[in-house]
C-alpha cells in the first residue's frame, strides 16, 4: 500500500463491489443499518492500522474478487481537481452522491445499469471502515435492495464513478445535473475557488499524512482536534485556535503552513475561523511575512482586524499584503517605529524593516 503525497494526506479509502449472496438481512432493504457490530469503525488510515495489501479499496480498483474488495473501506478528506474538501477512496478516486437518493432516511435508488456506471461503496458485514479525517457521527450504512451494505456520509449513499481512472479524477462531477462529489459532511463538494474558504489540516509536516478538512464561513471545529502539523488554506485567510469554538490561543494563516511548530501550533489546532470574504477587498485584512527576501523561506501570517502581533517577531525580510494598506511596527502591540506597506514588499531592508516587524495594524485609514 502507498500513501499519496498529493493534497490527500493519507489516501487509501473505499470503493467496493458486492459480496454476492453473503449479506444477511439487517433491518430490511433500504433501511439504515444500526451501528452495532455490523462493521468495525477504525480511526485513521488502512495502512497505519495493518490492513492487508491488495484488499479492500485497492482490490476493488484492481478488479479483484468481491470477497477481497469488501473487506475494508477508507474514507479520506482531500482536494481533487477543483473540489475541496471532498472524500476519496483508497485508490485516490473521488466519491460521489446522487440527488435521486435519500438521506433522511438513507435510501439508494441506483441499481442495475446505474450501479455499473456508478459502483456503490460497499463493505461486508464484519469489515472495517477507516475514517481518515471524517467525523464518525457523519458516516453510516444503508442496506441496498440486494442486501449489501452501502456506506453513507451525512445520510447520503456513496458511489464511485466508473470513468474515473486516476488519483484525483473528478469526471463524474455534475453528471446529469444529479451526481456530485461528496464532502466530509455529506453535502455536495464545492469548487474551492467559489467557497468562503477551505482548510485541510494534515497530521504530518509538509502537507503530508492523515488529513481532515473544514470550510467556512465563520468558526468551524475540527473533527480531530489537536492532531495537525501543517495546513493548506484555499480562498480567504484563516485564524487557527487552540480551543473549540474559536477560543484560546490563536494565529493567522494564509496560503500553506508546512510546519505549524514554527508558530508553536503543532498538535494544537482545535478550530478555525474563516475571514469574511466581503471584507477582503480594500482593507488589508491579512499578511504573509517571509523569512527571506523575494517571498522565500519559512513564512508566518496574521489577519485583522486591528493590531495583531506576529507569532515570530523580528523574522521577516519580505511580505505580501492581501486587500489594502497595513502598518508594520517594530514593537509588540503596534508600538515603536512603523511604516505602511501596500501590496508586496520583496525586500523589507529597502524600507528599513528587515527582521524588524513585530506587529501589524489592519484597517488603517488613507492619508
GROMACS .gro file of C-alpha atoms in nm:
model
  367
    1UNK     CA    1   0.000   0.000   0.000
    2UNK     CA    2   0.113   0.352  -0.066
    3UNK     CA    3   0.031   0.686   0.089
    4UNK     CA    4  -0.016   0.956  -0.173
    5UNK     CA    5   0.158   1.287  -0.111
    6UNK     CA    6  -0.094   1.493  -0.303
    7UNK     CA    7  -0.339   1.703  -0.112
    8UNK     CA    8  -0.490   1.394   0.033
    9UNK     CA    9  -0.260   1.333   0.320
   10UNK     CA   10  -0.327   0.967   0.356
   11UNK     CA   11  -0.501   0.807   0.066
   12UNK     CA   12  -0.648   0.464   0.088
   13UNK     CA   13  -1.024   0.451   0.101
   14UNK     CA   14  -1.317   0.275  -0.011
   15UNK     CA   15  -1.470   0.161  -0.324
   16UNK     CA   16  -1.615  -0.182  -0.306
   17UNK     CA   17  -1.823  -0.405  -0.515
   18UNK     CA   18  -2.069  -0.660  -0.383
   19UNK     CA   19  -2.011  -0.968  -0.176
   20UNK     CA   20  -2.267  -1.165  -0.370
   21UNK     CA   21  -2.524  -1.358  -0.175
   22UNK     CA   22  -2.340  -1.336   0.158
   23UNK     CA   23  -2.504  -1.043   0.331
   24UNK     CA   24  -2.761  -1.121   0.597
   25UNK     CA   25  -3.081  -0.921   0.617
   26UNK     CA   26  -3.019  -0.639   0.863
   27UNK     CA   27  -3.319  -0.417   0.910
   28UNK     CA   28  -3.464  -0.465   0.561
   29UNK     CA   29  -3.373  -0.326   0.219
   30UNK     CA   30  -3.340   0.049   0.204
   31UNK     CA   31  -3.324   0.081   0.583
   32UNK     CA   32  -3.037   0.248   0.772
   33UNK     CA   33  -2.827  -0.014   0.947
   34UNK     CA   34  -2.785   0.025   1.324
   35UNK     CA   35  -2.417   0.084   1.407
   36UNK     CA   36  -2.392  -0.216   1.644
   37UNK     CA   37  -2.140  -0.480   1.546
   38UNK     CA   38  -2.221  -0.491   1.172
   39UNK     CA   39  -1.880  -0.337   1.087
   40UNK     CA   40  -1.567  -0.221   1.269
   41UNK     CA   41  -1.512   0.155   1.285
   42UNK     CA   42  -1.144   0.249   1.292
   43UNK     CA   43  -0.990   0.596   1.325
   44UNK     CA   44  -0.701   0.655   1.086
   45UNK     CA   45  -0.596   0.503   0.756
   46UNK     CA   46  -0.584   0.143   0.638
   47UNK     CA   47  -0.207   0.116   0.613
   48UNK     CA   48  -0.148   0.254   0.958
   49UNK     CA   49  -0.393   0.002   1.100
   50UNK     CA   50  -0.244  -0.303   0.933
   51UNK     CA   51  -0.493  -0.365   0.653
   52UNK     CA   52  -0.378  -0.643   0.422
   53UNK     CA   53  -0.221  -0.512   0.097
   54UNK     CA   54  -0.422  -0.574  -0.218
   55UNK     CA   55  -0.756  -0.594  -0.036
   56UNK     CA   56  -1.039  -0.350   0.027
   57UNK     CA   57  -1.040  -0.041  -0.192
   58UNK     CA   58  -0.718  -0.141  -0.362
   59UNK     CA   59  -0.869  -0.475  -0.462
   60UNK     CA   60  -1.180  -0.301  -0.595
   61UNK     CA   61  -0.968  -0.069  -0.809
   62UNK     CA   62  -0.779  -0.368  -0.948
   63UNK     CA   63  -1.097  -0.560  -1.027
   64UNK     CA   64  -1.029  -0.834  -0.771
   65UNK     CA   65  -1.291  -1.064  -0.619
   66UNK     CA   66  -1.591  -0.928  -0.433
   67UNK     CA   67  -1.478  -1.108  -0.120
   68UNK     CA   68  -1.143  -0.925  -0.116
   69UNK     CA   69  -1.276  -0.586  -0.221
   70UNK     CA   70  -1.534  -0.557   0.056
   71UNK     CA   71  -1.302  -0.637   0.348
   72UNK     CA   72  -1.242  -0.272   0.428
   73UNK     CA   73  -1.317   0.081   0.321
   74UNK     CA   74  -1.126   0.401   0.386
   75UNK     CA   75  -1.278   0.747   0.366
   76UNK     CA   76  -1.020   1.024   0.327
   77UNK     CA   77  -1.060   1.400   0.315
   78UNK     CA   78  -0.867   1.561   0.029
   79UNK     CA   79  -0.865   1.800  -0.263
   80UNK     CA   80  -0.941   1.661  -0.610
   81UNK     CA   81  -0.941   1.878  -0.919
   82UNK     CA   82  -1.113   2.200  -0.816
   83UNK     CA   83  -1.312   2.030  -0.538
   84UNK     CA   84  -1.214   2.075  -0.173
   85UNK     CA   85  -1.272   1.928   0.069
   86UNK     CA   86  -1.400   1.611  -0.096
   87UNK     CA   87  -1.394   1.246   0.012
   88UNK     CA   88  -1.187   0.994  -0.185
   89UNK     CA   89  -1.122   0.621  -0.163
   90UNK     CA   90  -0.810   0.411  -0.117
   91UNK     CA   91  -0.718   0.429  -0.481
   92UNK     CA   92  -0.742   0.810  -0.465
   93UNK     CA   93  -1.073   0.800  -0.653
   94UNK     CA   94  -1.333   1.066  -0.583
   95UNK     CA   95  -1.655   0.953  -0.416
   96UNK     CA   96  -1.997   1.084  -0.517
   97UNK     CA   97  -2.358   1.128  -0.405
   98UNK     CA   98  -2.677   1.104  -0.616
   99UNK     CA   99  -2.956   1.362  -0.589
  100UNK     CA  100  -3.223   1.096  -0.655
  101UNK     CA  101  -3.122   0.903  -0.344
  102UNK     CA  102  -3.246   0.992   0.002
  103UNK     CA  103  -3.054   1.098   0.311
  104UNK     CA  104  -3.323   1.110   0.580
  105UNK     CA  105  -3.380   0.822   0.587
  106UNK     CA  106  -3.091   0.692   0.377
  107UNK     CA  107  -3.204   0.528   0.055
  108UNK     CA  108  -3.022   0.412  -0.259
  109UNK     CA  109  -3.208   0.427  -0.590
  110UNK     CA  110  -2.911   0.349  -0.818
  111UNK     CA  111  -2.934  -0.018  -0.920
  112UNK     CA  112  -2.886  -0.228  -1.234
  113UNK     CA  113  -2.707  -0.047  -1.515
  114UNK     CA  114  -2.686   0.265  -1.298
  115UNK     CA  115  -2.478   0.073  -1.043
  116UNK     CA  116  -2.248  -0.048  -1.323
  117UNK     CA  117  -2.167   0.312  -1.413
  118UNK     CA  118  -2.171   0.427  -1.051
  119UNK     CA  119  -2.045   0.136  -0.836
  120UNK     CA  120  -2.175   0.170  -0.480
  121UNK     CA  121  -1.920   0.181  -0.199
  122UNK     CA  122  -1.981  -0.146  -0.015
  123UNK     CA  123  -1.844  -0.319   0.292
  124UNK     CA  124  -1.902  -0.675   0.405
  125UNK     CA  125  -2.058  -0.745   0.747
  126UNK     CA  126  -1.770  -0.755   0.993
  127UNK     CA  127  -1.549  -0.550   0.759
  128UNK     CA  128  -1.363  -0.236   0.863
  129UNK     CA  129  -1.429   0.128   0.779
  130UNK     CA  130  -1.125   0.355   0.824
  131UNK     CA  131  -1.214   0.716   0.899
  132UNK     CA  132  -0.930   0.929   0.768
  133UNK     CA  133  -1.032   1.281   0.864
  134UNK     CA  134  -1.409   1.228   0.885
  135UNK     CA  135  -1.621   1.258   1.196
  136UNK     CA  136  -1.768   0.920   1.296
  137UNK     CA  137  -2.109   1.081   1.350
  138UNK     CA  138  -2.140   1.163   0.978
  139UNK     CA  139  -2.072   0.809   0.849
  140UNK     CA  140  -2.323   0.524   0.840
  141UNK     CA  141  -2.457   0.228   0.644
  142UNK     CA  142  -2.772   0.150   0.449
  143UNK     CA  143  -2.888  -0.184   0.318
  144UNK     CA  144  -2.934  -0.188  -0.058
  145UNK     CA  145  -3.219  -0.374  -0.234
  146UNK     CA  146  -2.979  -0.666  -0.299
  147UNK     CA  147  -2.898  -0.691   0.073
  148UNK     CA  148  -2.548  -0.541   0.050
  149UNK     CA  149  -2.426  -0.277   0.296
  150UNK     CA  150  -2.351   0.060   0.136
  151UNK     CA  151  -2.158   0.335   0.311
  152UNK     CA  152  -2.331   0.668   0.371
  153UNK     CA  153  -2.192   1.012   0.457
  154UNK     CA  154  -2.435   1.260   0.607
  155UNK     CA  155  -2.703   1.004   0.527
  156UNK     CA  156  -2.623   1.001   0.154
  157UNK     CA  157  -2.524   0.667  -0.006
  158UNK     CA  158  -2.174   0.688  -0.157
  159UNK     CA  159  -2.052   0.577  -0.502
  160UNK     CA  160  -1.751   0.573  -0.732
  161UNK     CA  161  -1.766   0.674  -1.100
  162UNK     CA  162  -1.653   0.409  -1.348
  163UNK     CA  163  -1.488   0.667  -1.577
  164UNK     CA  164  -1.263   0.800  -1.301
  165UNK     CA  165  -0.942   0.607  -1.361
  166UNK     CA  166  -0.670   0.804  -1.184
  167UNK     CA  167  -0.599   0.959  -0.849
  168UNK     CA  168  -0.775   1.296  -0.835
  169UNK     CA  169  -1.012   1.245  -1.131
  170UNK     CA  170  -1.348   1.420  -1.094
  171UNK     CA  171  -1.509   1.323  -1.425
  172UNK     CA  172  -1.840   1.249  -1.255
  173UNK     CA  173  -1.883   1.596  -1.104
  174UNK     CA  174  -2.217   1.744  -1.218
  175UNK     CA  175  -2.303   1.446  -1.440
  176UNK     CA  176  -2.666   1.468  -1.547
  177UNK     CA  177  -2.711   1.752  -1.302
  178UNK     CA  178  -2.760   1.490  -1.028
  179UNK     CA  179  -2.415   1.346  -0.942
  180UNK     CA  180  -2.170   1.541  -0.728
  181UNK     CA  181  -1.854   1.480  -0.530
  182UNK     CA  182  -1.938   1.433  -0.164
  183UNK     CA  183  -1.788   1.640   0.115
  184UNK     CA  184  -1.696   1.510   0.463
  185UNK     CA  185  -2.032   1.628   0.599
  186UNK     CA  186  -2.236   1.467   0.320
  187UNK     CA  187  -2.302   1.792   0.140
  188UNK     CA  188  -2.206   1.843  -0.223
  189UNK     CA  189  -1.836   1.918  -0.257
  190UNK     CA  190  -1.781   2.267  -0.394
  191UNK     CA  191  -1.532   2.440  -0.618
  192UNK     CA  192  -1.273   2.562  -0.370
  193UNK     CA  193  -1.233   2.888  -0.560
  194UNK     CA  194  -1.602   2.966  -0.513
  195UNK     CA  195  -1.618   2.883  -0.143
  196UNK     CA  196  -1.575   3.113   0.155
  197UNK     CA  197  -1.251   2.939   0.246
  198UNK     CA  198  -1.123   2.583   0.279
  199UNK     CA  199  -0.867   2.448   0.524
  200UNK     CA  200  -0.714   2.099   0.501
  201UNK     CA  201  -0.517   2.004   0.814
  202UNK     CA  202  -0.251   1.732   0.789
  203UNK     CA  203  -0.113   1.522   1.074
  204UNK     CA  204   0.238   1.543   0.927
  205UNK     CA  205   0.458   1.831   0.822
  206UNK     CA  206   0.482   1.947   0.459
  207UNK     CA  207   0.113   1.873   0.388
  208UNK     CA  208   0.159   1.500   0.441
  209UNK     CA  209  -0.014   1.228   0.637
  210UNK     CA  210  -0.369   1.176   0.755
  211UNK     CA  211  -0.590   1.473   0.670
  212UNK     CA  212  -0.910   1.642   0.780
  213UNK     CA  213  -1.089   1.935   0.622
  214UNK     CA  214  -1.333   2.210   0.708
  215UNK     CA  215  -1.471   2.504   0.517
  216UNK     CA  216  -1.619   2.842   0.600
  217UNK     CA  217  -1.782   3.069   0.667
  218UNK     CA  218  -1.731   3.152   1.030
  219UNK     CA  219  -1.582   2.933   1.303
  220UNK     CA  220  -1.551   2.557   1.247
  221UNK     CA  221  -1.434   2.290   1.491
  222UNK     CA  222  -1.202   2.020   1.356
  223UNK     CA  223  -1.329   1.660   1.363
  224UNK     CA  224  -0.998   1.555   1.526
  225UNK     CA  225  -0.869   1.848   1.733
  226UNK     CA  226  -0.505   1.870   1.834
  227UNK     CA  227  -0.357   1.648   1.560
  228UNK     CA  228  -0.233   1.891   1.291
  229UNK     CA  229   0.126   1.959   1.191
  230UNK     CA  230   0.064   2.150   0.864
  231UNK     CA  231  -0.226   2.327   0.691
  232UNK     CA  232  -0.325   2.410   0.334
  233UNK     CA  233  -0.554   2.714   0.306
  234UNK     CA  234  -0.763   2.781  -0.004
  235UNK     CA  235  -0.952   3.106  -0.051
  236UNK     CA  236  -0.978   3.352   0.235
  237UNK     CA  237  -0.724   3.374   0.520
  238UNK     CA  238  -0.792   3.185   0.841
  239UNK     CA  239  -0.717   3.213   1.209
  240UNK     CA  240  -0.642   2.889   1.392
  241UNK     CA  241  -0.738   2.843   1.757
  242UNK     CA  242  -0.624   2.609   2.033
  243UNK     CA  243  -0.976   2.562   2.174
  244UNK     CA  244  -1.307   2.459   2.026
  245UNK     CA  245  -1.546   2.735   1.930
  246UNK     CA  246  -1.252   2.956   1.830
  247UNK     CA  247  -1.129   3.012   2.183
  248UNK     CA  248  -0.786   3.007   2.345
  249UNK     CA  249  -0.460   3.093   2.169
  250UNK     CA  250  -0.473   3.188   1.801
  251UNK     CA  251  -0.260   3.264   1.496
  252UNK     CA  252  -0.339   3.389   1.146
  253UNK     CA  253  -0.255   3.188   0.831
  254UNK     CA  254  -0.293   3.245   0.458
  255UNK     CA  255  -0.176   3.000   0.193
  256UNK     CA  256   0.020   2.697   0.314
  257UNK     CA  257   0.176   2.648   0.656
  258UNK     CA  258   0.406   2.350   0.611
  259UNK     CA  259   0.528   2.332   0.971
  260UNK     CA  260   0.297   2.452   1.247
  261UNK     CA  261   0.571   2.406   1.506
  262UNK     CA  262   0.725   2.726   1.370
  263UNK     CA  263   0.431   2.921   1.509
  264UNK     CA  264   0.401   2.695   1.815
  265UNK     CA  265   0.080   2.531   1.694
  266UNK     CA  266   0.187   2.175   1.608
  267UNK     CA  267  -0.074   1.938   1.751
  268UNK     CA  268  -0.273   2.227   1.893
  269UNK     CA  269  -0.531   2.330   1.631
  270UNK     CA  270  -0.886   2.268   1.755
  271UNK     CA  271  -1.089   2.514   1.550
  272UNK     CA  272  -1.058   2.753   1.258
  273UNK     CA  273  -1.223   3.085   1.183
  274UNK     CA  274  -1.251   3.189   0.820
  275UNK     CA  275  -1.228   3.553   0.723
  276UNK     CA  276  -1.543   3.709   0.581
  277UNK     CA  277  -1.497   3.723   0.200
  278UNK     CA  278  -1.686   4.054   0.195
  279UNK     CA  279  -1.410   4.217   0.400
  280UNK     CA  280  -1.121   4.101   0.186
  281UNK     CA  281  -1.119   4.386  -0.063
  282UNK     CA  282  -0.951   4.715   0.020
  283UNK     CA  283  -0.883   4.663   0.388
  284UNK     CA  284  -0.552   4.485   0.409
  285UNK     CA  285  -0.710   4.203   0.609
  286UNK     CA  286  -0.421   3.958   0.601
  287UNK     CA  287  -0.044   3.947   0.559
  288UNK     CA  288   0.216   3.678   0.499
  289UNK     CA  289   0.569   3.754   0.622
  290UNK     CA  290   0.858   3.554   0.475
  291UNK     CA  291   1.191   3.496   0.649
  292UNK     CA  292   1.388   3.568   0.329
  293UNK     CA  293   1.377   3.826   0.053
  294UNK     CA  294   1.165   3.778  -0.259
  295UNK     CA  295   0.894   3.584  -0.074
  296UNK     CA  296   1.116   3.287   0.005
  297UNK     CA  297   1.188   3.082   0.316
  298UNK     CA  298   0.963   2.999   0.609
  299UNK     CA  299   0.655   3.208   0.649
  300UNK     CA  300   0.410   3.326   0.909
  301UNK     CA  301   0.081   3.506   0.874
  302UNK     CA  302  -0.174   3.709   1.060
  303UNK     CA  303  -0.505   3.876   0.985
  304UNK     CA  304  -0.712   4.163   1.115
  305UNK     CA  305  -0.896   4.344   1.242
  306UNK     CA  306  -0.694   4.588   1.449
  307UNK     CA  307  -0.343   4.530   1.579
  308UNK     CA  308  -0.200   4.178   1.567
  309UNK     CA  309   0.137   4.056   1.694
  310UNK     CA  310   0.336   3.821   1.472
  311UNK     CA  311   0.393   3.467   1.605
  312UNK     CA  312   0.768   3.508   1.538
  313UNK     CA  313   0.855   3.876   1.570
  314UNK     CA  314   1.168   4.010   1.403
  315UNK     CA  315   1.199   3.729   1.147
  316UNK     CA  316   1.072   3.883   0.822
  317UNK     CA  317   1.260   4.002   0.512
  318UNK     CA  318   0.967   4.025   0.268
  319UNK     CA  319   0.587   4.031   0.290
  320UNK     CA  320   0.263   4.019   0.098
  321UNK     CA  321  -0.049   4.215   0.193
  322UNK     CA  322  -0.391   4.100   0.079
  323UNK     CA  323  -0.658   4.363   0.035
  324UNK     CA  324  -0.508   4.702   0.109
  325UNK     CA  325  -0.262   4.900   0.315
  326UNK     CA  326  -0.132   4.797   0.660
  327UNK     CA  327   0.105   4.947   0.913
  328UNK     CA  328   0.404   4.740   1.028
  329UNK     CA  329   0.552   4.811   1.371
  330UNK     CA  330   0.887   4.732   1.533
  331UNK     CA  331   0.733   4.658   1.875
  332UNK     CA  332   0.457   4.433   2.005
  333UNK     CA  333   0.105   4.577   2.031
  334UNK     CA  334   0.180   4.821   1.747
  335UNK     CA  335   0.439   5.025   1.932
  336UNK     CA  336   0.779   5.164   1.832
  337UNK     CA  337   0.878   5.258   1.478
  338UNK     CA  338   0.631   5.198   1.198
  339UNK     CA  339   0.568   5.242   0.829
  340UNK     CA  340   0.300   5.149   0.577
  341UNK     CA  341   0.301   4.865   0.326
  342UNK     CA  342   0.058   4.810   0.044
  343UNK     CA  343   0.064   4.503  -0.181
  344UNK     CA  344   0.406   4.337  -0.192
  345UNK     CA  345   0.739   4.426  -0.033
  346UNK     CA  346   1.004   4.192  -0.175
  347UNK     CA  347   1.286   4.343   0.034
  348UNK     CA  348   1.197   4.496   0.369
  349UNK     CA  349   1.551   4.634   0.407
  350UNK     CA  350   1.452   4.891   0.143
  351UNK     CA  351   1.216   5.049   0.397
  352UNK     CA  352   1.438   4.987   0.699
  353UNK     CA  353   1.232   4.696   0.835
  354UNK     CA  354   1.437   4.385   0.758
  355UNK     CA  355   1.390   4.145   1.052
  356UNK     CA  356   1.219   4.419   1.250
  357UNK     CA  357   0.843   4.359   1.218
  358UNK     CA  358   0.683   4.262   1.548
  359UNK     CA  359   0.321   4.358   1.489
  360UNK     CA  360   0.082   4.469   1.215
  361UNK     CA  361  -0.212   4.708   1.224
  362UNK     CA  362  -0.504   4.641   0.988
  363UNK     CA  363  -0.777   4.870   0.865
  364UNK     CA  364  -0.558   5.181   0.855
  365UNK     CA  365  -0.720   5.488   0.702
  366UNK     CA  366  -0.589   5.652   0.391
  367UNK     CA  367  -0.385   5.970   0.437
   0.00000   0.00000   0.00000
